[in-house]
CSV table of C-alpha atoms in Angstrom, one decimal:
chain,number,residue,atom,x,y,z
J,14,MET,CA,43.5,74.2,320.2
J,15,LYS,CA,43.1,77.9,320.7
J,16,ARG,CA,46.2,78.5,318.5
J,17,LEU,CA,44.7,76.2,315.8
J,18,LEU,CA,41.4,78.2,315.9
J,19,ILE,CA,43.4,81.4,315.5
J,20,ILE,CA,45.3,80.0,312.6
J,21,LEU,CA,42.1,78.7,310.9
J,22,SER,CA,40.4,82.0,311.5
J,23,SER,CA,43.3,83.8,309.9
J,24,VAL,CA,43.2,81.5,306.9
J,25,PHE,CA,39.5,81.8,306.4
J,26,GLY,CA,39.8,85.6,306.8
J,27,LEU,CA,42.4,85.7,304.1
J,28,LEU,CA,40.4,83.5,301.8
J,29,LEU,CA,37.2,85.5,302.4
J,30,GLY,CA,39.1,88.8,302.0
J,31,GLY,CA,40.6,87.5,298.8
J,32,CYS,CA,37.2,86.5,297.4
J,33,GLN,CA,35.8,89.9,298.3
J,34,TYR,CA,38.8,91.6,296.7
J,35,ASN,CA,38.6,89.6,293.5
J,36,GLN,CA,34.8,90.2,293.3
J,37,SER,CA,35.2,93.9,293.8
J,38,GLN,CA,37.9,94.0,291.2
J,39,ARG,CA,36.1,92.1,288.5
J,40,THR,CA,35.0,95.3,286.9
J,41,ALA,CA,38.3,97.3,287.5
J,42,PRO,CA,39.7,99.0,284.3
J,43,ASP,CA,42.7,96.6,284.2
J,44,ALA,CA,40.3,93.6,284.2
J,45,ILE,CA,38.2,95.1,281.5
J,46,HIS,CA,41.2,95.8,279.4
J,47,LEU,CA,42.3,92.2,279.7
J,48,GLN,CA,38.9,90.9,278.8
J,49,THR,CA,38.9,93.2,275.8
J,50,ASP,CA,42.3,92.0,274.7
J,51,GLY,CA,41.0,88.4,274.8
J,52,LEU,CA,38.1,89.3,272.6
J,53,PHE,CA,39.9,91.6,270.1
J,54,GLU,CA,40.7,89.1,267.4
J,55,LYS,CA,37.2,87.7,267.4
J,56,LEU,CA,35.8,91.3,267.1
J,57,VAL,CA,38.1,92.1,264.3
J,58,ALA,CA,36.9,89.0,262.4
J,59,VAL,CA,33.3,90.0,263.0
J,60,ARG,CA,34.0,93.5,261.7
J,61,ARG,CA,35.8,92.2,258.6
J,62,ASP,CA,33.0,89.8,257.8
J,63,LEU,CA,30.5,92.7,258.0
J,64,HIS,CA,32.7,94.9,255.9
J,65,GLN,CA,32.8,92.3,253.2
J,66,HIS,CA,29.0,91.9,253.3
J,67,PRO,CA,27.5,95.4,253.7
J,68,GLU,CA,23.8,96.0,253.3
J,69,LEU,CA,21.8,99.1,252.5
J,70,ALA,CA,19.3,100.7,254.8
J,71,GLY,CA,16.2,98.6,254.9
J,72,TYR,CA,17.9,95.5,253.7
J,73,GLU,CA,20.2,94.6,256.6
J,74,SER,CA,19.0,91.0,257.0
J,75,ARG,CA,22.3,89.3,257.1
J,76,THR,CA,23.8,91.9,259.4
J,77,SER,CA,20.8,91.5,261.7
J,78,ALA,CA,21.1,87.7,261.8
J,79,THR,CA,24.8,87.9,262.6
J,80,ILE,CA,24.2,90.3,265.5
J,81,SER,CA,21.3,88.2,266.9
J,82,ALA,CA,23.4,85.0,266.8
J,83,HIS,CA,26.2,86.6,268.7
J,84,LEU,CA,23.9,88.1,271.3
J,85,ARG,CA,22.1,84.8,271.9
J,86,GLU,CA,25.5,83.0,272.3
J,87,MET,CA,26.3,85.5,275.1
J,88,GLY,CA,23.0,84.7,276.8
J,89,LEU,CA,21.2,88.0,276.1
J,90,GLU,CA,17.5,88.3,275.6
J,91,VAL,CA,17.1,89.2,271.9
J,92,GLN,CA,14.2,91.1,270.3
J,93,THR,CA,13.6,91.6,266.6
J,94,GLY,CA,10.7,92.8,264.4
J,95,GLN,CA,10.1,96.2,266.1
J,96,TYR,CA,11.4,98.3,263.2
J,97,GLY,CA,13.0,97.0,260.0
J,98,GLN,CA,16.0,94.8,260.7
J,99,SER,CA,16.8,96.3,264.1
J,100,VAL,CA,17.9,94.1,266.9
J,101,ILE,CA,17.5,94.7,270.6
J,102,GLY,CA,19.7,92.9,273.1
J,103,ILE,CA,18.9,93.0,276.8
J,104,LEU,CA,21.4,92.1,279.5
J,105,ARG,CA,19.9,91.9,283.0
J,106,GLY,CA,22.4,92.3,285.9
J,107,GLY,CA,22.4,90.3,289.1
J,108,HIS,CA,21.2,93.2,291.2
J,109,PRO,CA,18.4,95.8,290.7
J,110,GLY,CA,19.4,99.2,289.4
J,111,LYS,CA,19.0,101.7,286.6
J,112,THR,CA,18.8,100.9,282.9
J,113,VAL,CA,21.5,102.1,280.5
J,114,ALA,CA,21.3,101.8,276.7
J,115,TRP,CA,24.0,101.6,274.0
J,116,ARG,CA,23.2,102.3,270.3
J,117,ALA,CA,25.0,101.0,267.2
J,118,GLU,CA,23.9,101.1,263.5
J,119,LEU,CA,23.6,98.4,260.9
J,120,ASP,CA,23.5,100.0,257.4
J,121,ALA,CA,26.1,100.7,254.8
J,122,LEU,CA,26.3,103.3,252.1
J,123,PRO,CA,25.4,103.2,248.4
J,124,GLY,CA,28.2,104.1,246.0
J,125,GLU,CA,31.4,102.9,244.3
J,126,PHE,CA,33.8,104.0,247.0
J,127,ARG,CA,37.5,103.2,246.6
J,128,ASP,CA,38.2,100.6,249.3
J,129,PRO,CA,41.9,99.8,249.8
J,130,ALA,CA,41.2,97.1,252.4
J,131,LEU,CA,42.1,93.5,251.5
J,132,PHE,CA,38.7,92.5,252.9
J,133,ARG,CA,36.8,94.9,250.6
J,134,SER,CA,33.1,94.7,250.0
J,135,GLN,CA,31.8,91.8,248.0
J,136,ASN,CA,28.5,93.6,247.3
J,137,PRO,CA,28.9,95.9,244.3
J,138,GLY,CA,27.8,99.5,244.9
J,139,VAL,CA,27.5,99.0,248.7
J,140,HIS,CA,30.3,99.9,251.1
J,141,HIS,CA,30.8,100.4,254.9
J,142,ALA,CA,32.4,103.8,254.2
J,143,CYS,CA,30.9,105.3,257.4
J,144,GLY,CA,32.2,102.9,260.0
J,145,HIS,CA,29.0,101.2,261.1
J,146,ASP,CA,30.8,97.8,260.9
J,147,ILE,CA,33.3,99.2,263.5
J,148,HIS,CA,30.4,100.4,265.7
J,149,ILE,CA,28.7,96.9,265.6
J,150,ALA,CA,32.0,95.2,266.6
J,151,ILE,CA,32.4,97.6,269.5
J,152,ALA,CA,28.8,97.1,270.7
J,153,LEU,CA,29.1,93.3,270.5
J,154,GLY,CA,32.4,93.6,272.5
J,155,ILE,CA,30.8,95.7,275.2
J,156,ALA,CA,28.0,93.3,275.4
J,157,GLU,CA,30.3,90.3,275.8
J,158,VAL,CA,32.5,92.1,278.5
J,159,LEU,CA,29.4,93.0,280.5
J,160,ALA,CA,27.8,89.6,280.0
J,161,LYS,CA,30.8,88.1,281.8
J,162,GLN,CA,30.1,90.5,284.7
J,163,ARG,CA,26.3,90.2,284.8
J,164,GLU,CA,26.1,88.7,288.3
J,165,PHE,CA,27.9,91.8,289.7
J,166,LEU,CA,26.0,94.4,287.7
J,167,HIS,CA,23.4,96.7,289.3
J,168,GLY,CA,20.7,97.2,286.7
J,169,THR,CA,20.1,96.4,283.0
J,170,VAL,CA,21.9,97.2,279.8
J,171,VAL,CA,19.9,97.5,276.5
J,172,PHE,CA,21.8,97.2,273.3
J,173,VAL,CA,20.1,98.9,270.4
J,174,PHE,CA,21.4,97.7,267.0
J,175,GLN,CA,19.5,100.2,264.9
J,176,ALA,CA,18.6,99.8,261.2
J,177,GLU,CA,18.4,102.6,258.6
J,178,GLU,CA,20.5,105.3,260.2
J,179,GLU,CA,21.8,106.6,256.9
J,180,THR,CA,18.3,107.5,255.8
J,181,PHE,CA,17.6,109.1,259.2
J,182,LYS,CA,14.6,106.7,259.6
J,183,GLY,CA,15.7,104.0,262.0
J,184,ALA,CA,15.8,105.7,265.4
J,185,LYS,CA,12.5,107.5,264.9
J,186,GLY,CA,11.0,104.3,263.6
J,187,LEU,CA,12.0,102.4,266.7
J,188,ILE,CA,10.7,105.1,269.0
J,189,ASP,CA,7.4,105.4,267.1
J,190,ARG,CA,7.0,101.6,267.4
J,191,GLY,CA,7.5,101.7,271.2
J,192,VAL,CA,10.9,100.2,271.4
J,193,PHE,CA,11.2,101.4,275.0
J,194,SER,CA,7.6,100.8,276.1
J,195,SER,CA,8.4,97.7,278.1
J,196,ILE,CA,11.9,98.7,279.3
J,197,THR,CA,12.8,102.4,279.5
J,198,PRO,CA,16.5,103.4,279.7
J,199,ASP,CA,17.5,106.1,282.2
J,200,GLU,CA,20.3,107.1,279.8
J,201,ILE,CA,21.6,106.2,276.4
J,202,TYR,CA,25.1,106.3,274.8
J,203,GLY,CA,26.5,105.9,271.3
J,204,LEU,CA,29.6,106.8,269.3
J,205,HIS,CA,30.8,107.5,265.8
J,206,VAL,CA,34.3,106.6,264.5
J,207,THR,CA,35.7,109.4,262.5
J,208,ALA,CA,38.9,111.1,261.2
J,209,LEU,CA,40.6,111.8,264.6
J,210,PRO,CA,43.7,110.1,265.9
J,211,VAL,CA,43.1,106.4,266.7
J,212,GLY,CA,41.9,105.9,270.2
J,213,GLN,CA,41.1,109.5,270.9
J,214,ILE,CA,37.6,110.1,272.4
J,215,VAL,CA,36.1,113.6,271.8
J,216,VAL,CA,32.9,114.9,273.3
J,217,LYS,CA,31.1,118.0,274.4
J,218,ALA,CA,27.8,119.0,276.0
J,219,ASN,CA,25.0,120.1,273.7
J,220,GLU,CA,25.5,120.1,269.9
J,221,MET,CA,28.1,117.8,268.4
J,222,PHE,CA,27.1,118.7,264.8
J,223,ALA,CA,26.0,121.8,263.1
J,224,TYR,CA,22.2,122.0,262.5
J,225,GLN,CA,21.5,120.7,259.0
J,226,ARG,CA,18.7,122.1,256.9
J,227,ARG,CA,17.7,121.5,253.3
J,228,VAL,CA,16.2,124.6,251.7
J,229,SER,CA,14.0,124.5,248.6
J,230,ILE,CA,13.4,127.6,246.4
J,231,ARG,CA,10.6,127.3,243.9
J,232,LEU,CA,10.4,129.9,241.0
J,233,LYS,CA,8.5,130.3,237.8
J,234,ASN,CA,10.6,128.7,235.1
J,235,GLU,CA,11.6,132.0,233.5
J,236,LEU,CA,15.2,132.4,234.7
J,237,SER,CA,18.1,132.0,232.3
J,238,GLY,CA,21.2,129.9,233.1
J,239,ALA,CA,23.1,133.1,233.9
J,240,ASP,CA,20.3,134.3,236.2
J,241,ILE,CA,20.4,131.0,238.1
J,242,VAL,CA,24.1,131.1,238.6
J,243,GLN,CA,24.0,134.7,239.9
J,244,LEU,CA,21.1,134.0,242.2
J,245,THR,CA,22.8,131.1,243.8
J,246,LYS,CA,25.9,133.2,244.3
J,247,ASN,CA,23.8,135.9,245.9
J,248,VAL,CA,22.1,133.5,248.3
J,249,ASN,CA,25.5,131.9,249.3
J,250,SER,CA,27.1,135.3,249.8
J,251,GLU,CA,24.2,136.6,252.0
J,252,LEU,CA,23.8,133.5,254.2
J,253,SER,CA,27.4,132.3,254.7
J,254,ARG,CA,29.2,133.2,257.9
J,255,SER,CA,32.5,132.1,259.5
J,256,ARG,CA,35.1,133.5,261.9
J,257,THR,CA,37.8,135.6,260.4
J,258,GLY,CA,40.3,133.4,258.6
J,259,ALA,CA,38.4,130.2,259.4
J,260,LYS,CA,37.4,127.7,256.7
J,261,PRO,CA,34.9,125.4,258.4
J,262,TRP,CA,34.1,123.7,255.1
J,263,GLU,CA,37.6,122.2,255.0
J,264,ILE,CA,36.5,119.1,257.0
J,265,GLN,CA,39.9,117.5,256.4
J,266,ASN,CA,41.2,119.8,259.1
J,267,ILE,CA,39.0,118.4,261.8
J,268,ASP,CA,41.9,116.7,263.5
J,269,ASP,CA,44.3,119.6,263.1
J,270,PRO,CA,45.9,120.5,266.6
J,271,VAL,CA,45.7,124.2,265.9
J,272,ILE,CA,42.3,124.7,264.2
J,273,GLY,CA,40.7,121.3,264.6
J,274,LEU,CA,37.7,120.3,266.7
J,275,THR,CA,39.7,119.9,269.9
J,276,SER,CA,41.4,123.3,269.8
J,277,PRO,CA,40.0,126.3,271.6
J,278,ASN,CA,40.8,128.2,268.4
J,279,THR,CA,38.9,125.8,266.2
J,280,ALA,CA,37.7,126.8,262.8
J,281,PHE,CA,34.5,124.7,263.4
J,282,GLN,CA,32.8,127.3,265.6
J,283,ASP,CA,30.2,130.0,264.9
J,284,TYR,CA,29.5,129.4,261.2
J,285,LEU,CA,26.9,128.9,258.5
J,286,ILE,CA,28.1,127.2,255.4
J,287,MET,CA,26.3,125.8,252.4
J,288,ASP,CA,26.8,123.2,249.7
J,289,ALA,CA,29.1,124.3,247.0
J,290,THR,CA,26.5,123.6,244.3
J,291,PHE,CA,22.7,123.7,244.3
J,292,ASP,CA,20.5,120.9,243.2
J,293,THR,CA,18.8,122.5,240.2
J,294,ARG,CA,15.9,120.9,238.3
J,295,THR,CA,12.6,121.5,236.7
J,296,GLU,CA,9.5,120.0,238.4
J,297,ASN,CA,5.9,120.6,237.3
J,298,GLU,CA,7.0,123.4,235.1
J,299,GLU,CA,8.6,125.1,238.1
J,300,LEU,CA,12.3,125.9,238.6
J,301,VAL,CA,13.5,124.2,241.8
J,302,LEU,CA,16.8,125.2,243.6
J,303,ASP,CA,17.6,123.0,246.6
J,304,PHE,CA,20.6,123.2,248.9
J,305,TYR,CA,21.8,122.0,252.3
J,306,LEU,CA,23.1,124.5,254.9
J,307,TYR,CA,24.9,123.9,258.2
J,308,GLU,CA,24.4,126.4,261.0
J,309,THR,CA,25.9,126.2,264.5
J,310,ASN,CA,23.5,128.6,266.2
J,311,ALA,CA,20.0,127.3,266.7
J,312,SER,CA,18.6,130.7,267.3
J,313,LYS,CA,19.4,131.8,263.8
J,314,LEU,CA,17.5,129.0,262.0
J,315,ASP,CA,14.1,130.6,262.1
J,316,GLY,CA,15.3,133.7,260.2
J,317,ILE,CA,17.0,131.9,257.3
J,318,ILE,CA,13.9,131.5,255.1
J,319,SER,CA,13.0,135.2,255.2
J,320,ARG,CA,16.7,136.1,254.5
J,321,VAL,CA,16.6,133.9,251.3
J,322,GLN,CA,13.3,135.6,250.3
J,323,ARG,CA,15.0,139.0,250.7
J,324,VAL,CA,17.9,137.9,248.5
J,325,ILE,CA,15.6,136.8,245.8
J,326,ASP,CA,13.7,140.1,245.9
J,327,ALA,CA,16.9,142.1,245.8
J,328,SER,CA,18.1,140.0,242.8
J,329,GLY,CA,15.1,141.1,240.8
J,330,HIS,CA,13.1,137.9,240.9
J,331,LYS,CA,10.3,138.7,243.3
J,332,ARG,CA,7.7,138.2,240.6
J,333,GLN,CA,9.1,134.7,239.8
J,334,LEU,CA,9.2,133.5,243.4
J,335,ILE,CA,6.7,130.9,244.3
J,336,SER,CA,8.0,129.7,247.7
J,337,VAL,CA,11.0,129.2,250.0
J,338,SER,CA,10.8,126.5,252.6
J,339,TYR,CA,12.7,123.9,254.6
J,340,VAL,CA,12.1,120.5,253.1
J,341,GLN,CA,14.3,118.7,255.6
J,342,ASP,CA,14.9,119.9,259.1
J,343,ASN,CA,16.2,116.9,261.1
J,344,PRO,CA,17.1,117.3,264.8
J,345,THR,CA,20.8,117.4,265.7
J,346,VAL,CA,22.7,115.4,268.3
J,347,LEU,CA,22.3,117.2,271.6
J,348,ASN,CA,24.3,115.8,274.5
J,349,ASN,CA,23.0,116.0,278.1
J,350,ALA,CA,25.3,118.4,280.0
J,351,SER,CA,25.3,116.5,283.3
J,352,LEU,CA,25.8,113.1,281.7
J,353,THR,CA,28.6,114.5,279.5
J,354,ARG,CA,30.5,115.8,282.6
J,355,SER,CA,30.1,112.5,284.3
J,356,ALA,CA,31.2,110.5,281.3
J,357,ILE,CA,34.3,112.6,280.8
J,358,ARG,CA,35.4,112.1,284.4
J,359,ILE,CA,34.8,108.3,284.2
J,360,LEU,CA,36.6,107.9,280.9
J,361,GLN,CA,39.5,110.1,281.9
J,362,ARG,CA,40.0,107.8,285.0
J,363,SER,CA,40.1,104.7,282.8
J,364,ARG,CA,41.8,106.1,279.7
J,365,GLY,CA,43.8,109.1,280.9
J,366,VAL,CA,43.2,112.8,280.6
J,367,ASP,CA,45.0,113.1,277.2
J,368,ALA,CA,42.9,110.3,275.6
J,369,VAL,CA,39.5,112.0,276.3
J,370,ARG,CA,39.3,115.5,274.8
J,371,PRO,CA,36.6,118.2,274.8
J,372,ALA,CA,35.3,119.4,271.5
J,373,PHE,CA,35.2,123.2,271.0
J,374,GLY,CA,33.1,123.3,267.9
J,375,GLN,CA,30.5,121.5,265.8
J,376,ALA,CA,31.2,119.1,262.9
J,377,PRO,CA,29.7,120.2,259.6
J,378,PHE,CA,28.2,118.0,256.8
J,379,PHE,CA,27.2,115.1,259.0
J,380,ASN,CA,24.4,114.3,261.5
J,381,ASP,CA,23.0,111.3,263.2
J,382,ASP,CA,19.5,110.2,264.0
J,383,PHE,CA,20.7,109.3,267.5
J,384,ALA,CA,19.2,112.7,268.1
J,385,TYR,CA,15.7,111.1,268.1
J,386,PHE,CA,16.7,108.9,271.1
J,387,GLN,CA,18.0,111.9,272.9
J,388,GLN,CA,14.6,113.6,272.5
J,389,LYS,CA,13.2,110.9,274.7
J,390,ILE,CA,16.1,109.8,276.9
J,391,PRO,CA,19.1,111.8,278.3
J,392,GLY,CA,22.1,110.7,276.3
J,393,VAL,CA,25.7,111.3,275.2
J,394,TYR,CA,27.2,110.7,271.8
J,395,PHE,CA,31.0,110.5,271.3
J,396,PHE,CA,33.4,110.8,268.5
J,397,LEU,CA,36.0,108.0,268.4
J,398,GLY,CA,39.2,108.5,266.5
J,399,GLY,CA,39.9,105.9,263.8
J,400,SER,CA,42.7,107.5,261.7
J,401,ASN,CA,46.4,106.5,261.9
J,402,ALA,CA,48.8,108.6,259.9
J,403,GLU,CA,51.7,106.1,260.2
J,404,LYS,CA,49.5,103.4,258.6
J,405,GLY,CA,48.1,105.8,256.0
J,406,PHE,CA,44.6,105.3,257.4
J,407,VAL,CA,42.2,108.2,257.1
J,408,ALA,CA,38.8,107.6,258.7
J,409,MET,CA,37.0,110.4,256.9
J,410,ASN,CA,33.4,109.3,256.7
J,411,HIS,CA,31.6,109.0,253.3
J,412,ALA,CA,34.9,109.5,251.5
J,413,PRO,CA,36.9,107.4,249.0
J,414,ASP,CA,39.7,105.3,250.6
J,415,PHE,CA,37.9,105.4,254.0
J,416,GLN,CA,40.0,103.2,256.4
J,417,VAL,CA,39.7,102.7,260.1
J,418,ASP,CA,42.5,101.5,262.4
J,419,GLU,CA,40.9,98.4,264.0
J,420,GLU,CA,42.7,99.4,267.3
J,421,SER,CA,39.7,101.7,267.7
J,422,ILE,CA,37.6,98.6,268.4
J,423,ARG,CA,39.9,97.7,271.4
J,424,VAL,CA,39.7,101.3,272.7
J,425,GLY,CA,35.9,101.5,272.2
J,426,VAL,CA,35.2,98.2,274.0
J,427,SER,CA,37.4,98.8,277.0
J,428,SER,CA,36.5,102.5,277.4
J,429,PHE,CA,32.8,102.2,277.1
J,430,SER,CA,32.4,99.0,279.0
J,431,SER,CA,34.1,100.9,281.9
J,432,LEU,CA,31.7,103.8,281.4
J,433,ILE,CA,28.6,101.7,281.4
J,434,ILE,CA,29.7,99.7,284.5
J,435,ALA,CA,30.4,103.0,286.3
J,436,ARG,CA,27.1,104.5,285.3
J,437,LEU,CA,25.3,101.4,286.5
J,438,GLY,CA,27.4,101.1,289.6
J,439,THR,CA,25.9,100.4,293.0
J,440,PRO,CA,22.6,102.2,293.5
J,441,ASP,CA,24.3,105.5,294.6
J,442,GLN,CA,27.7,105.2,292.8
J,443,ALA,CA,26.5,106.6,289.5
J,444,GLU,CA,25.3,109.8,291.2
J,445,ARG,CA,28.7,110.3,292.8
J,446,ASP,CA,30.4,109.9,289.3
């Protein structure tokens, strides 16, 4: 009898130990990768459907309905109507803990972009040439992976499917409408697929993009065509700055191993560059010269207007000058340094050191209204590689022939599901990470 009790005790111990082991391993990277693989074809189908039916900022009704349906199918709480076509999905874990948010965008771009995909846009003049369809697929994949783990999660995950990113209105609109008034995230994350090697994750603390400003010069309409050309050349010459030999305006080099964003010798560091051409027009009998500039050093922004004024004076047009001002000064993405360090450690454990690379510069020409969320909540924004030279895919945003290797969906779901689970953790685990 005693021997039988010993045997039964051993069996129950093994069973209990096995249950504990399986439960603790539910969220291990290998398990997440397997779950992602099981969802991959479904997510690709969702992405291709969205790619075929793109919608402009403010009109993303079909996209919104598609997302809402998928979230409800997963059992998430779904909120709509806070701003535009935005959708909020709330996943509550089985245990108390912190709240982590993940952001994706809904809108597509206007324009007749060349689209080599077989599943090209069916909406004339509208195209997902920025990758927001990929972002939605990744966010839905993360939501489904985590939904399968909800009973083991410590905390809550808020999925923000944001409308109107391309017009830089959606994030601010959601915040102004109190999107986080009832449930406030402790931290927020998001990504953008771009022209880096597929699967590569790139991130840095602080600025991911150069500061973008739109400058407007107003003059009396007395300048000749030759005067205008010379004045714009003078402004460009006075303001532009880059490191010796660097050409930060050549955005196609962003993935170059020698001078790209992940090289310590990057060309995308310490620069001010401008649009090649000015927007020149007559308005209310005034000559208006508008242009965008991209500056990596925030401390230099306040002095730019006075520098432009001095160029105009020196060019002999002081009498014609009416005003110089910023007419657009959006905030830029600014990653929280502590969360960025933690995210890099977590992602390198799940993906490998080589797959997660630090950025050494700031990308020009682009920006993201994710910056408005970061003004309220500490957050991190990642670049995710989508290009594949062997397949001929170049994921250069807002460019003709924009193509993304859909393997980036698999990488995004598995990597960032692991990140969110680690950041939720047990009540003290996230702090250790």
